[in-house]
Short mmCIF file of C-alpha atoms (C1' of nucleotides) in Angstrom, two decimals:
data_model
loop_
_atom_site.label_atom_id
_atom_site.label_comp_id
_atom_site.label_asym_id
_atom_site.label_seq_id
_atom_site.Cartn_x
_atom_site.Cartn_y
_atom_site.Cartn_z
CA MET A 1 34.33 -134.74 -70.00
CA GLU A 2 36.72 -133.11 -72.20
CA TYR A 3 36.30 -136.01 -74.59
CA GLU A 4 32.75 -135.41 -75.56
CA LYS A 5 33.79 -131.97 -76.83
CA MET A 6 35.77 -133.69 -79.50
CA ILE A 7 33.16 -135.90 -80.67
CA PHE A 8 31.66 -133.56 -83.25
CA MET A 9 32.96 -130.73 -85.06
CA THR A 10 30.29 -128.34 -86.26
CA ASN A 11 30.20 -126.22 -89.20
CA ALA A 12 30.41 -123.07 -87.05
CA ALA A 13 28.57 -121.02 -89.35
CA ASP A 14 25.66 -123.31 -89.32
CA MET A 15 25.52 -124.33 -85.93
CA PRO A 16 24.75 -121.95 -83.18
CA HIS A 17 26.26 -122.58 -79.72
CA SER A 18 22.88 -123.44 -78.51
CA CYS A 19 22.79 -126.58 -80.65
CA SER A 20 25.93 -127.74 -79.08
CA THR A 21 24.00 -128.31 -75.94
CA GLN A 22 22.19 -130.90 -77.71
CA PHE A 23 25.13 -133.23 -77.10
CA LYS A 24 25.81 -132.15 -73.58
CA LEU A 25 24.15 -135.15 -72.07
CA SER A 26 26.53 -137.67 -73.17
CA THR A 27 29.16 -136.20 -71.09
CA GLU A 28 27.29 -136.48 -67.84
CA PRO A 29 28.25 -139.92 -66.66
CA PHE A 30 31.82 -139.40 -66.74
CA PRO A 31 32.51 -137.56 -63.39
CA ILE A 32 30.49 -139.56 -61.11
CA ILE A 33 29.38 -142.80 -62.56
CA GLN A 34 30.92 -145.85 -61.10
CA PRO A 35 32.51 -148.64 -63.11
CA ASP A 36 29.82 -151.11 -62.42
CA THR A 37 27.30 -148.71 -63.79
CA TYR A 38 29.15 -148.88 -67.06
CA ALA A 39 28.55 -152.64 -67.30
CA ALA A 40 25.24 -151.65 -68.81
CA TYR A 41 27.11 -150.25 -71.61
CA ALA A 42 29.03 -153.20 -72.27
CA TYR A 43 27.05 -154.05 -75.22
CA ALA A 44 29.77 -155.09 -77.57
CA ASP A 45 29.18 -158.68 -77.01
CA SER A 46 25.89 -158.66 -78.70
CA PHE A 47 26.16 -155.46 -80.62
CA ASP A 48 25.79 -155.96 -84.27
CA LEU A 49 28.25 -153.79 -86.02
CA SER A 50 26.01 -153.86 -89.12
CA LEU A 51 23.79 -151.83 -87.39
CA LEU A 52 25.75 -148.95 -87.95
CA PRO A 53 24.55 -146.65 -90.67
CA GLU A 54 26.31 -146.71 -93.76
CA ASP A 55 25.63 -143.12 -94.73
CA ALA A 56 28.94 -141.56 -95.42
CA GLY A 57 28.21 -138.60 -93.68
CA ILE A 58 27.07 -140.10 -90.43
CA PRO A 59 29.10 -139.42 -87.45
CA THR A 60 29.51 -143.13 -86.65
CA THR A 61 32.67 -142.17 -84.74
CA VAL A 62 30.50 -140.97 -81.98
CA TYR A 63 29.66 -144.53 -81.15
CA GLN A 64 33.21 -145.68 -80.92
CA TYR A 65 33.35 -145.83 -77.27
CA ASN A 66 35.24 -149.04 -77.20
CA ALA A 67 37.80 -147.44 -79.46
CA PRO A 68 40.29 -147.27 -76.66
CA GLN A 69 41.42 -150.47 -78.31
CA ILE A 70 42.66 -148.51 -81.13
CA LYS A 71 46.48 -148.21 -81.12
CA ILE A 72 46.17 -144.55 -81.38
CA GLU A 73 49.84 -143.46 -81.43
CA SER A 74 50.06 -144.85 -84.87
CA ALA A 75 47.11 -142.90 -85.76
CA TRP A 76 49.08 -139.77 -85.67
CA GLU A 77 51.13 -141.15 -88.37
CA CYS A 78 48.86 -143.29 -90.35
CA ALA A 79 45.36 -142.99 -89.47
CA GLY A 80 44.18 -145.13 -92.37
CA ASP A 81 46.25 -148.05 -91.11
CA ILE A 82 44.55 -147.81 -87.76
CA GLN A 83 41.24 -147.72 -89.32
CA GLU A 84 42.10 -150.68 -91.36
CA GLN A 85 43.26 -152.47 -88.32
CA ALA A 86 40.37 -151.65 -86.28
CA VAL A 87 37.83 -152.71 -88.86
CA ALA A 88 39.72 -155.66 -89.52
CA SER A 89 39.68 -156.50 -85.98
CA GLY A 90 36.16 -155.80 -85.39
CA ALA A 91 37.05 -153.66 -82.64
CA ALA A 92 36.02 -150.61 -84.26
CA TYR A 93 32.92 -150.30 -86.43
CA ALA A 94 32.37 -150.52 -89.94
CA GLY A 95 31.54 -147.23 -91.91
CA SER A 96 32.90 -146.00 -94.88
CA SER A 97 33.55 -142.63 -93.78
CA GLN A 98 34.58 -143.14 -90.19
CA GLN A 99 37.29 -140.96 -88.98
CA LEU A 100 39.32 -141.99 -86.11
CA ILE A 101 39.01 -140.39 -82.74
CA PRO A 102 41.45 -140.67 -79.98
CA PRO A 103 40.72 -143.08 -77.18
CA PRO A 104 38.46 -142.05 -74.78
CA PRO A 105 39.88 -140.54 -71.51
CA ALA A 106 39.26 -143.78 -69.79
CA TYR A 107 42.27 -145.31 -71.44
CA PRO A 108 45.71 -145.20 -69.79
CA HIS A 109 47.06 -142.02 -71.18
CA SER A 110 50.59 -143.24 -70.91
CA ALA A 111 49.87 -145.54 -73.77
CA TYR A 112 48.65 -142.92 -76.16
CA PRO A 113 50.23 -139.61 -75.87
CA SER A 114 53.04 -139.66 -78.34
CA PRO A 115 53.38 -140.06 -82.14
CA GLN A 116 55.49 -142.86 -81.62
CA SER A 117 55.09 -146.46 -80.74
CA SER A 118 56.99 -148.39 -78.17
CA PRO A 119 57.02 -151.83 -76.87
CA LEU A 120 55.18 -150.91 -73.88
CA GLN A 121 52.57 -148.91 -75.62
CA SER A 122 52.28 -151.32 -78.47
CA GLU A 123 51.68 -154.30 -76.08
CA PHE A 124 49.29 -152.40 -74.01
CA ALA A 125 47.31 -151.46 -77.06
CA THR A 126 47.61 -154.73 -78.76
CA PHE A 127 46.85 -156.35 -75.52
CA ALA A 128 43.65 -154.74 -75.57
CA TYR A 129 43.13 -156.06 -79.15
CA GLY A 130 43.76 -159.51 -78.11
CA LYS A 131 47.05 -159.84 -79.98
CA TYR A 132 48.18 -162.44 -77.45
CA ASN A 133 46.59 -165.25 -79.23
CA GLY A 134 47.53 -164.03 -82.66
CA SER A 135 44.30 -162.64 -83.52
CA TYR A 136 42.56 -159.32 -82.99
CA ASP A 137 39.69 -161.07 -81.16
CA CYS A 138 39.75 -158.88 -78.08
CA LEU A 139 37.16 -161.12 -76.45
CA SER A 140 39.28 -164.03 -76.39
CA SER A 141 42.53 -162.63 -75.11
CA PRO A 142 44.23 -165.12 -73.07
CA CYS A 143 45.95 -162.54 -70.94
CA PRO A 144 45.62 -163.62 -67.49
CA SER A 145 46.43 -160.39 -65.91
CA LEU A 146 43.97 -158.25 -67.84
CA ASP A 147 41.63 -160.55 -69.56
CA ALA A 148 39.29 -159.45 -72.35
CA THR A 149 36.36 -159.11 -69.92
CA SER A 150 37.94 -156.92 -67.60
CA ILE A 151 39.43 -154.87 -70.21
CA LYS A 152 36.07 -154.52 -71.91
CA GLN A 153 34.44 -153.47 -68.74
CA GLU A 154 37.24 -151.10 -67.91
CA LEU A 155 37.55 -149.57 -71.33
CA HIS A 156 33.88 -149.17 -71.68
CA ILE A 157 33.86 -147.04 -68.79
CA LEU A 158 32.97 -144.52 -71.38
CA PRO A 159 29.37 -145.24 -72.15
CA PRO A 160 28.01 -144.90 -75.51
CA SER A 161 26.54 -141.60 -76.14
CA PRO A 162 24.12 -142.12 -78.97
CA PRO A 163 21.07 -142.19 -76.91
CA GLU A 164 21.88 -138.87 -75.44
CA SER A 165 23.48 -137.43 -78.50
CA ASN A 166 20.51 -137.94 -80.53
CA CYS A 167 18.39 -134.93 -80.09
CA GLU A 168 15.65 -136.60 -81.93
CA THR A 169 15.43 -139.45 -79.55
CA PRO A 170 13.60 -138.55 -76.42
CA SER A 171 15.06 -139.83 -73.34
CA PRO A 172 14.80 -138.90 -69.78
CA ARG A 173 17.94 -137.00 -69.86
CA SER A 174 17.62 -135.55 -73.40
CA SER A 175 14.32 -134.33 -72.47
CA ALA A 176 15.77 -132.74 -69.37
CA CYS A 177 18.20 -130.75 -71.44
CA SER A 178 16.14 -130.46 -74.51
CA ASP A 179 15.89 -126.81 -74.16
CA SER A 180 18.89 -125.79 -75.97
CA SER A 181 18.65 -122.43 -74.86
CA SER A 182 19.07 -123.37 -71.32
CA SER A 183 22.47 -124.69 -70.32
CA SER A 184 21.76 -124.98 -66.67
CA GLY A 185 22.64 -128.22 -65.12
CA CYS A 186 24.11 -129.41 -68.38
CA ILE A 187 27.56 -129.77 -69.69
CA LYS A 188 27.92 -127.26 -72.39
CA THR A 189 29.79 -128.45 -75.36
CA GLU A 190 31.04 -126.13 -78.04
CA PRO A 191 32.92 -126.78 -81.17
CA LEU A 192 36.52 -127.89 -80.42
CA ASP A 193 38.00 -125.00 -82.16
CA ALA A 194 36.44 -122.63 -79.81
CA ASP A 195 37.83 -121.91 -76.43
CA VAL A 196 35.52 -124.37 -74.89
CA GLU A 197 33.65 -123.38 -71.90
CA SER A 198 32.21 -126.27 -69.75
CA PHE A 199 30.30 -125.94 -66.78
CA ILE A 200 28.44 -128.43 -64.65
CA ASP A 201 25.74 -128.18 -62.19
CA LEU A 202 26.43 -131.14 -59.90
CA ASN A 203 23.05 -131.24 -58.57
CA THR A 204 21.54 -131.71 -61.94
CA LEU A 205 24.32 -134.11 -62.73
CA LEU A 206 23.38 -136.27 -60.01
CA LEU A 207 19.77 -136.07 -60.81
CA GLN A 208 20.73 -137.01 -64.26
CA GLN A 209 22.68 -139.96 -62.97
CA GLN A 210 19.76 -141.23 -61.20
CA GLN A 211 17.73 -141.02 -64.30
CA GLN A 212 20.33 -142.82 -66.25
CA GLN A 213 20.42 -145.49 -63.62
CA GLN A 214 16.71 -145.84 -64.02
CA GLN A 215 17.21 -145.92 -67.66
CA GLN A 216 19.70 -148.65 -67.35
CA VAL A 217 17.22 -150.81 -65.60
CA ASP A 218 14.96 -150.46 -68.47
CA ILE A 219 17.49 -151.29 -71.07
CA LYS A 220 15.89 -153.18 -73.77
CA PRO A 221 17.07 -156.47 -74.90
CA ASN A 222 19.22 -156.68 -77.75
CA ASN A 223 20.24 -153.20 -77.20
CA GLN A 224 17.01 -151.94 -78.89
CA VAL A 225 17.60 -148.41 -77.72
CA LEU A 226 21.13 -148.31 -79.11
CA ARG A 227 20.00 -149.71 -82.39
CA GLU A 228 17.33 -147.20 -82.57
CA CYS A 229 19.78 -144.41 -82.00
CA LEU A 230 22.39 -145.60 -84.25
CA GLU A 231 19.94 -145.91 -87.18
CA ASP A 232 18.53 -142.65 -86.37
CA THR A 233 20.83 -140.02 -87.92
CA THR A 234 18.64 -137.21 -88.29
CA PHE A 235 20.10 -135.33 -85.56
CA GLN A 236 23.25 -135.08 -87.47
CA ARG A 237 21.63 -133.89 -90.59
CA LYS A 238 19.57 -131.49 -88.58
CA HIS A 239 22.52 -129.96 -87.09
CA ASN A 240 24.89 -130.32 -89.92
CA LEU A 241 27.39 -132.35 -88.00
CA LYS A 242 30.25 -134.12 -89.38
CA PRO A 243 32.75 -136.52 -87.91
CA LEU A 244 35.71 -134.68 -86.46
CA ALA A 245 38.90 -134.97 -88.31
CA LEU A 246 41.64 -136.76 -86.52
CA GLU A 247 44.00 -133.90 -86.69
CA SER A 248 41.74 -131.85 -84.60
CA PHE A 249 42.27 -134.22 -81.54
CA ILE A 250 45.88 -134.07 -81.50
CA GLY A 251 46.19 -130.64 -79.89
CA GLY A 252 43.63 -131.71 -77.35
CA LEU A 253 45.07 -135.04 -76.49
CA ALA A 254 47.12 -133.74 -73.69
CA GLU A 255 44.07 -132.56 -71.78
CA VAL A 256 42.49 -135.91 -72.17
CA ARG A 257 45.46 -137.81 -70.98
CA GLY A 258 44.85 -137.31 -67.34
CA ASP A 259 41.35 -138.85 -67.54
CA PHE A 260 42.81 -142.09 -68.44
CA GLU A 261 44.40 -142.64 -65.00
CA PRO A 262 41.36 -144.27 -63.35
CA VAL A 263 41.03 -146.96 -65.95
CA ILE A 264 44.77 -147.78 -66.09
CA SER A 265 44.62 -147.97 -62.14
CA LEU A 266 42.00 -150.45 -62.51
CA ALA A 267 43.72 -152.49 -65.07
CA LEU A 268 46.86 -152.50 -63.24
CA GLU A 269 45.02 -153.36 -60.14
CA HIS A 270 43.76 -156.28 -61.88
CA ALA A 271 47.15 -157.11 -63.29
CA LYS A 272 48.72 -156.91 -59.94
CA ARG A 273 46.12 -159.32 -58.44
CA GLU A 274 47.06 -161.72 -61.13
CA ALA A 275 50.77 -161.25 -60.61
CA ASP A 276 50.33 -161.67 -56.83
CA ALA A 277 48.97 -165.09 -57.34
CA ILE A 278 51.71 -166.08 -59.71
CA CYS A 279 54.49 -164.48 -57.54
CA ALA A 280 53.12 -166.63 -54.75
CA GLU A 281 53.03 -169.72 -56.78
CA LEU A 282 56.54 -169.25 -58.29
CA GLN A 283 57.94 -167.49 -55.27
CA ILE A 284 59.30 -164.61 -57.23
CA SER A 285 59.23 -161.05 -56.76
CA GLN A 286 56.70 -158.88 -58.53
CA ASP A 287 59.46 -156.85 -59.81
CA PRO A 288 60.94 -158.64 -62.74
CA ASN A 289 64.13 -156.84 -62.26
CA GLY A 290 64.66 -158.85 -59.01
CA TRP A 291 64.35 -162.32 -60.60
CA THR A 292 67.19 -164.66 -60.88
CA SER A 293 67.63 -166.46 -64.23
CA ALA A 294 66.04 -169.45 -62.61
CA GLN A 295 63.15 -167.32 -61.61
CA VAL A 296 63.03 -165.89 -65.19
CA HIS A 297 62.58 -169.48 -66.48
CA ALA A 298 59.97 -170.21 -64.00
CA TRP A 299 58.08 -167.07 -64.97
CA LEU A 300 58.57 -167.80 -68.63
CA ARG A 301 57.23 -171.25 -68.37
CA SER A 302 54.30 -170.21 -66.19
CA THR A 303 53.40 -167.64 -68.62
CA LEU A 304 53.69 -169.87 -71.59
CA ALA A 305 51.34 -172.29 -69.70
CA GLN A 306 48.90 -169.49 -69.04
CA PHE A 307 48.69 -168.46 -72.46
CA LYS A 308 48.55 -171.98 -73.68
CA LEU A 309 51.50 -171.45 -75.78
CA PRO A 310 53.91 -174.23 -76.76
CA PRO A 311 56.57 -174.89 -74.00
CA ALA A 312 59.92 -174.05 -75.03
CA ALA A 313 62.24 -176.90 -74.76
CA ASN A 314 65.41 -174.88 -74.35
CA LEU A 315 64.27 -172.06 -72.40
CA GLU A 316 67.25 -172.18 -70.05
CA LEU A 317 69.64 -171.90 -73.05
CA GLN A 318 67.51 -169.38 -74.80
CA PHE A 319 67.16 -167.09 -71.82
CA SER A 320 70.18 -166.91 -69.72
CA GLU A 321 69.32 -163.49 -68.58
CA ASP A 322 68.34 -162.62 -65.07
CA GLY A 323 65.15 -160.58 -64.71
CA ALA A 324 66.80 -157.26 -65.04
CA ALA A 325 68.37 -158.44 -68.24
CA LEU A 326 65.27 -159.87 -69.47
CA ALA A 327 63.52 -156.64 -69.14
CA LEU A 328 66.00 -155.07 -71.44
CA LEU A 329 65.21 -157.52 -74.27
CA SER A 330 63.27 -156.04 -77.05
CA GLU A 331 60.17 -157.66 -78.45
CA GLU A 332 62.12 -158.49 -81.50
CA GLU A 333 64.56 -160.39 -79.48
CA PHE A 334 61.85 -162.35 -77.69
CA THR A 335 60.38 -163.13 -80.96
CA ARG A 336 63.63 -164.18 -82.41
CA ARG A 337 64.08 -166.50 -79.60
CA LEU A 338 60.63 -167.76 -79.50
CA PRO A 339 58.89 -166.93 -82.75
CA GLU A 340 55.55 -168.23 -81.59
CA SER A 341 55.36 -166.97 -78.16
CA GLY A 342 57.95 -164.30 -77.84
CA SER A 343 55.70 -161.51 -78.40
CA THR A 344 53.30 -162.58 -75.87
CA LEU A 345 56.00 -163.09 -73.37
CA HIS A 346 57.47 -159.72 -74.03
CA ALA A 347 54.06 -158.13 -73.77
CA GLN A 348 53.22 -159.86 -70.56
CA LEU A 349 56.60 -158.89 -69.13
CA GLU A 350 55.77 -155.29 -70.14
CA ILE A 351 52.44 -155.46 -68.12
CA TRP A 352 54.31 -156.98 -65.04
CA LYS A 353 56.78 -154.10 -65.18
CA MET A 354 54.05 -151.57 -65.60
CA SER A 355 52.23 -153.09 -62.88
CA TYR A 356 55.07 -153.14 -60.47
CA ALA A 357 55.89 -149.62 -61.58
CA ASP A 358 52.48 -148.46 -60.85
CA GLN A 359 52.64 -150.09 -57.37
CA LEU A 360 55.80 -148.36 -56.73
CA GLY A 361 54.22 -145.14 -58.07
CA ASN A 362 51.34 -145.48 -55.57
CA GLN A 363 53.68 -146.04 -52.76
CA MET A 364 55.53 -143.01 -53.82
CA GLU A 365 52.48 -141.03 -54.10
CA ALA A 366 51.42 -141.99 -50.59
CA ALA A 367 54.95 -141.12 -49.24
CA GLN A 368 55.52 -138.07 -51.25
CA PRO A 369 52.27 -136.30 -51.98
CA ALA A 370 53.93 -133.32 -53.43
CA ASN A 371 53.92 -132.66 -57.07
CA ASP A 372 57.26 -134.20 -57.44
CA LEU A 373 55.83 -137.54 -58.54
CA LEU A 374 57.42 -137.49 -61.83
CA TRP A 375 60.41 -139.35 -60.61
CA THR A 376 61.40 -140.34 -57.21
CA PRO A 377 64.97 -141.40 -56.77
CA THR A 378 64.03 -144.27 -54.51
CA VAL A 379 63.13 -146.32 -57.48
CA ALA A 380 64.27 -146.50 -61.13
CA TYR A 381 60.72 -147.26 -62.16
CA GLN A 382 58.29 -144.67 -62.69
CA SER A 383 54.51 -144.82 -62.51
CA SER A 384 52.93 -144.26 -65.61
CA ASN A 385 52.02 -140.99 -64.49
CA VAL A 386 50.58 -140.82 -60.91
CA ASN A 387 49.67 -137.31 -60.90
CA HIS A 388 47.72 -135.78 -63.79
CA GLU A 389 46.79 -132.61 -62.17
CA GLU A 390 47.27 -129.71 -64.12
CA SER A 391 50.34 -127.84 -63.45
CA GLU A 392 52.04 -124.82 -64.96
CA ASP A 393 55.02 -127.00 -65.78
CA GLU A 394 52.98 -129.74 -66.94
CA GLU A 395 54.71 -129.95 -70.31
CA ASP A 396 57.84 -130.35 -68.40
CA MET A 397 56.71 -133.33 -66.43
CA GLU A 398 58.85 -136.18 -66.62
CA VAL A 399 56.72 -139.12 -67.46
CA ILE A 400 58.48 -142.19 -68.11
CA ALA A 401 56.93 -145.56 -68.57
CA PRO A 402 58.51 -148.50 -66.93
CA PRO A 403 62.01 -148.18 -68.36
CA ALA A 404 64.29 -150.64 -69.55
CA VAL A 405 66.29 -151.78 -66.67
CA LEU A 406 69.37 -149.69 -66.24
CA PRO A 407 72.46 -151.45 -67.00
CA VAL A 408 75.26 -150.62 -64.80
CA ILE A 409 78.86 -151.12 -65.57
CA ALA A 410 81.35 -151.01 -62.88
CA THR A 411 84.25 -150.48 -65.08
CA PRO A 412 83.55 -149.43 -68.60
CA THR A 413 85.29 -151.90 -70.80
CA PRO A 414 83.22 -151.52 -73.91
CA THR A 415 85.17 -153.51 -76.25
CA THR A 416 85.18 -156.71 -74.36
CA SER A 417 82.26 -156.85 -71.95
CA THR A 418 78.58 -156.63 -72.13
CA PRO A 419 76.95 -154.45 -69.71
CA THR A 420 75.63 -156.32 -66.89
CA PRO A 421 72.21 -155.31 -66.27
CA LYS A 422 71.71 -154.70 -62.60
CA ARG A 423 68.78 -153.80 -60.58
CA PRO A 424 68.19 -150.21 -60.59
CA GLY A 425 69.24 -149.94 -56.85
CA GLY A 426 71.72 -147.57 -55.80
CA THR A 427 69.34 -144.60 -55.86
CA ARG A 428 68.96 -142.41 -52.80
CA ASN A 429 66.31 -140.72 -51.09
CA GLY A 430 66.18 -136.94 -51.23
CA GLY A 431 67.79 -135.25 -54.13
CA GLY A 432 68.61 -136.70 -57.52
CA SER A 433 69.29 -140.18 -58.25
CA HIS A 434 72.48 -141.97 -59.12
CA ILE A 435 71.33 -142.95 -62.50
CA HIS A 436 73.77 -142.28 -65.20
CA LEU A 437 73.08 -140.00 -67.94
CA TRP A 438 73.31 -142.56 -70.54
CA GLN A 439 70.87 -144.79 -68.59
CA PHE A 440 68.54 -142.04 -68.28
CA LEU A 441 68.61 -141.33 -71.86
CA LYS A 442 67.88 -145.07 -72.72
CA GLU A 443 65.15 -144.76 -70.21
CA LEU A 444 63.55 -141.90 -72.06
CA LEU A 445 64.10 -143.81 -75.24
CA SER A 446 62.39 -146.68 -73.86
CA SER A 447 59.09 -144.92 -73.54
CA PRO A 448 58.67 -143.10 -76.87
CA GLN A 449 55.01 -142.97 -76.21
CA VAL A 450 55.79 -140.49 -73.54
CA ASN A 451 58.98 -138.89 -74.55
CA GLY A 452 58.99 -139.42 -78.15
CA THR A 453 58.73 -135.84 -78.92
CA ALA A 454 61.79 -135.19 -76.82
CA ILE A 455 64.05 -137.90 -77.71
CA ARG A 456 63.60 -140.77 -80.05
CA TRP A 457 65.55 -143.67 -81.73
CA ILE A 458 66.82 -143.06 -85.24
CA ASP A 459 68.08 -146.54 -85.52
CA ARG A 460 67.45 -148.59 -82.52
CA SER A 461 69.44 -151.53 -83.69
CA LYS A 462 72.48 -149.35 -83.97
CA GLY A 463 71.89 -147.32 -80.96
CA ILE A 464 71.41 -144.22 -82.69
CA PHE A 465 69.04 -141.69 -81.22
CA LYS A 466 68.22 -138.04 -81.77
CA ILE A 467 67.42 -135.55 -79.25
CA GLU A 468 64.43 -133.76 -80.66
CA ASP A 469 63.97 -131.30 -77.95
CA SER A 470 67.17 -130.54 -76.27
CA VAL A 471 65.74 -128.13 -73.86
CA ARG A 472 63.17 -130.61 -72.63
CA VAL A 473 65.58 -133.52 -72.32
CA ALA A 474 67.88 -131.38 -70.28
CA LYS A 475 65.06 -130.19 -68.05
CA LEU A 476 64.20 -133.77 -67.50
CA TRP A 477 67.58 -134.77 -66.75
CA GLY A 478 67.90 -131.74 -64.42
CA ARG A 479 64.81 -132.77 -62.65
CA ARG A 480 66.08 -136.28 -62.24
CA LYS A 481 69.12 -135.16 -60.81
CA ASN A 482 67.76 -132.40 -58.91
CA ARG A 483 69.64 -129.78 -60.72
CA PRO A 484 67.38 -127.17 -61.77
CA ALA A 485 69.98 -125.30 -63.57
CA MET A 486 70.65 -128.09 -65.99
CA ASN A 487 70.59 -127.15 -69.57
CA TYR A 488 71.58 -128.74 -72.79
CA ASP A 489 74.93 -127.22 -72.78
CA LYS A 490 75.75 -129.04 -69.67
CA LEU A 491 73.99 -132.20 -70.61
CA SER A 492 75.80 -132.40 -73.89
CA ARG A 493 79.08 -131.73 -72.10
CA SER A 494 78.41 -134.89 -70.10
CA ILE A 495 77.50 -136.72 -73.25
CA ARG A 496 80.80 -135.75 -74.66
CA GLN A 497 82.63 -137.16 -71.71
CA TYR A 498 81.13 -140.31 -72.84
CA TYR A 499 83.13 -140.28 -75.94
CA LYS A 500 86.38 -141.14 -74.62
CA LYS A 501 84.74 -143.57 -72.18
CA GLY A 502 83.40 -145.52 -75.03
CA ILE A 503 79.77 -145.15 -73.92
CA MET A 504 78.74 -142.79 -76.69
CA LYS A 505 79.83 -141.44 -79.81
CA LYS A 506 78.69 -139.29 -82.69
CA THR A 507 77.39 -141.02 -85.60
CA GLU A 508 79.55 -141.49 -88.52
CA ARG A 509 78.01 -138.71 -90.28
CA SER A 510 77.76 -136.34 -87.52
CA GLN A 511 74.38 -134.88 -87.23
CA ARG A 512 73.20 -132.30 -84.88
CA LEU A 513 71.60 -133.81 -81.81
CA VAL A 514 72.22 -137.29 -83.06
CA TYR A 515 74.27 -139.58 -80.97
CA GLN A 516 74.99 -143.26 -80.87
CA PHE A 517 75.44 -145.54 -78.00
CA CYS A 518 78.52 -147.62 -78.26
CA GLN A 519 77.93 -151.28 -78.59
CA PRO A 520 78.22 -152.60 -75.17
CA TYR A 521 76.00 -149.97 -73.95
CA HIS A 522 73.31 -150.75 -76.48
CA GLN A 523 72.18 -154.26 -77.23
"C1'" DA C 1 71.25 -118.82 -82.34
"C1'" DA C 2 71.94 -123.36 -81.58
"C1'" DT C 3 75.07 -126.92 -81.45
"C1'" DT C 4 79.63 -129.09 -81.02
"C1'" DA C 5 84.00 -129.77 -78.84
"C1'" DG C 6 86.76 -129.87 -75.25
"C1'" DG C 7 89.58 -127.62 -71.12
"C1'" DA C 8 89.38 -126.53 -66.28
"C1'" DT C 9 87.49 -126.67 -61.94
"C1'" DA C 10 83.78 -127.59 -58.57
"C1'" DT C 11 80.69 -130.67 -56.42
"C1'" DC C 12 78.63 -134.76 -54.81
"C1'" DC C 13 78.89 -139.41 -53.45
"C1'" DG F 1 88.31 -141.27 -57.60
"C1'" DG F 2 84.28 -141.37 -60.47
"C1'" DA F 3 80.69 -138.97 -62.59
"C1'" DT F 4 78.80 -135.41 -63.43
"C1'" DA F 5 77.82 -130.03 -62.95
"C1'" DT F 6 79.40 -125.79 -64.08
"C1'" DC F 7 81.81 -122.31 -66.71
"C1'" DC F 8 84.41 -121.19 -70.43
"C1'" DT F 9 86.48 -120.34 -75.24
"C1'" DA F 10 86.31 -121.51 -79.80
"C1'" DA F 11 84.46 -123.54 -83.81
"C1'" DT F 12 80.75 -125.33 -86.66
"C1'" DT F 13 76.00 -125.61 -88.50
#
DNA sequence: AATTAGGATATCC
DNA sequence: GGATATCCTAATT
């Protein structure tokens, strides 16, 4: 519901608050509507993008409800690129003056919240684009776990709002709330910059849902209603609306994040079902970290076949890793070994990891309903955020995407041996885990979409990273280790212990908060 | 003020 | 005993 608040930014001087209620209806389905209901909104198959008005001032962004396919994390840095990409892909809509909006809250927040990209995030996003077959045709994605259809359905959970947004277009719901002076039973939406007050009368909401369902029955062929609404932009002119600048979303994204969870759960559920079948067929674990090298090969071959990718002749030679080591490989490494299919394999592996992590997360949630779902020591994986409930300490929540597997070195012999990735077992129940600090840091680094504001790679190939937020990283570390008194002073002391162990070092040109993994600890 | 460096000692496993 | 965690002083940025 928060999302709709961000759709339009009004000129405050010209738009009284009462007008904002004109847009309230578009928020109503979110709280109660079921996924199936949204199928009626999955209009993209036949939706003609050319229908969108070309008027430069028209808020076409309001119709971008399948925009979850946008790789939004890049948008923080380069909105133009995203727009280009989106337009090129056909995933977003044409329109000369479109401004990007963040993904609707139905998208897995873990894929979006940071200003940085990551393999996982990128793959998840590009996955939705249909990157797997080398194009951006999201409708032909060969991903067996989350095929285009399912993604489309799930990511269309946010219904298009135009019919309701358009004050000039009568509809059962708009008429129900057409009296802008009365906000009863409606979600009141005010300009984003305001301290937004939202209130919902559930009874009215239910009534509206019924009306909406009735409306869906009457959906005109060829999306006639949508066409009419899209073509009718008078409401915007009337209320002096303009598309909301991207920057305005950034601050509010955190609040939106939690709303993604339902969809990621659905998507992951779908992925898990697919994985189940493959696991049964290949007799492998759902946890890639548990695979032997032979099972890795089986999985790789299976995945290549599923994606109709050319079989690799020397798979065994190219991939000698076991599952845990495989999980550590970067997309670049995959691509280097298998230029044609590496990216897909890597992406699919990320999905498997995420799926398994989510599964573990759900198990943890069931076993540990307290708010300490951020990290449980029984697993080294982390759900992509199981608990989105607001919390005073939310900003300190440790949210780690499925991490790179944690290499464990029995005896640090950095000059001669390569760390042998090992399943992240060895953790214990109860307090902190046995994870090593350097492993933890790599883990944080592996999910920049989540932790990118706290720690990020400076030069990944060289293992150089920077702690951007020392306090936060220390807090996360303390939380992981169940050491509430942890601070950066202590954490950095531990890092410095790594100097003589050959695990980490300062960079040649020493910079504050910048460290470097020594070679064996960073591939 | 925050960070860096490293010694000393304690704690946990 | 290893890996921190904690506390400390001093230097540097």
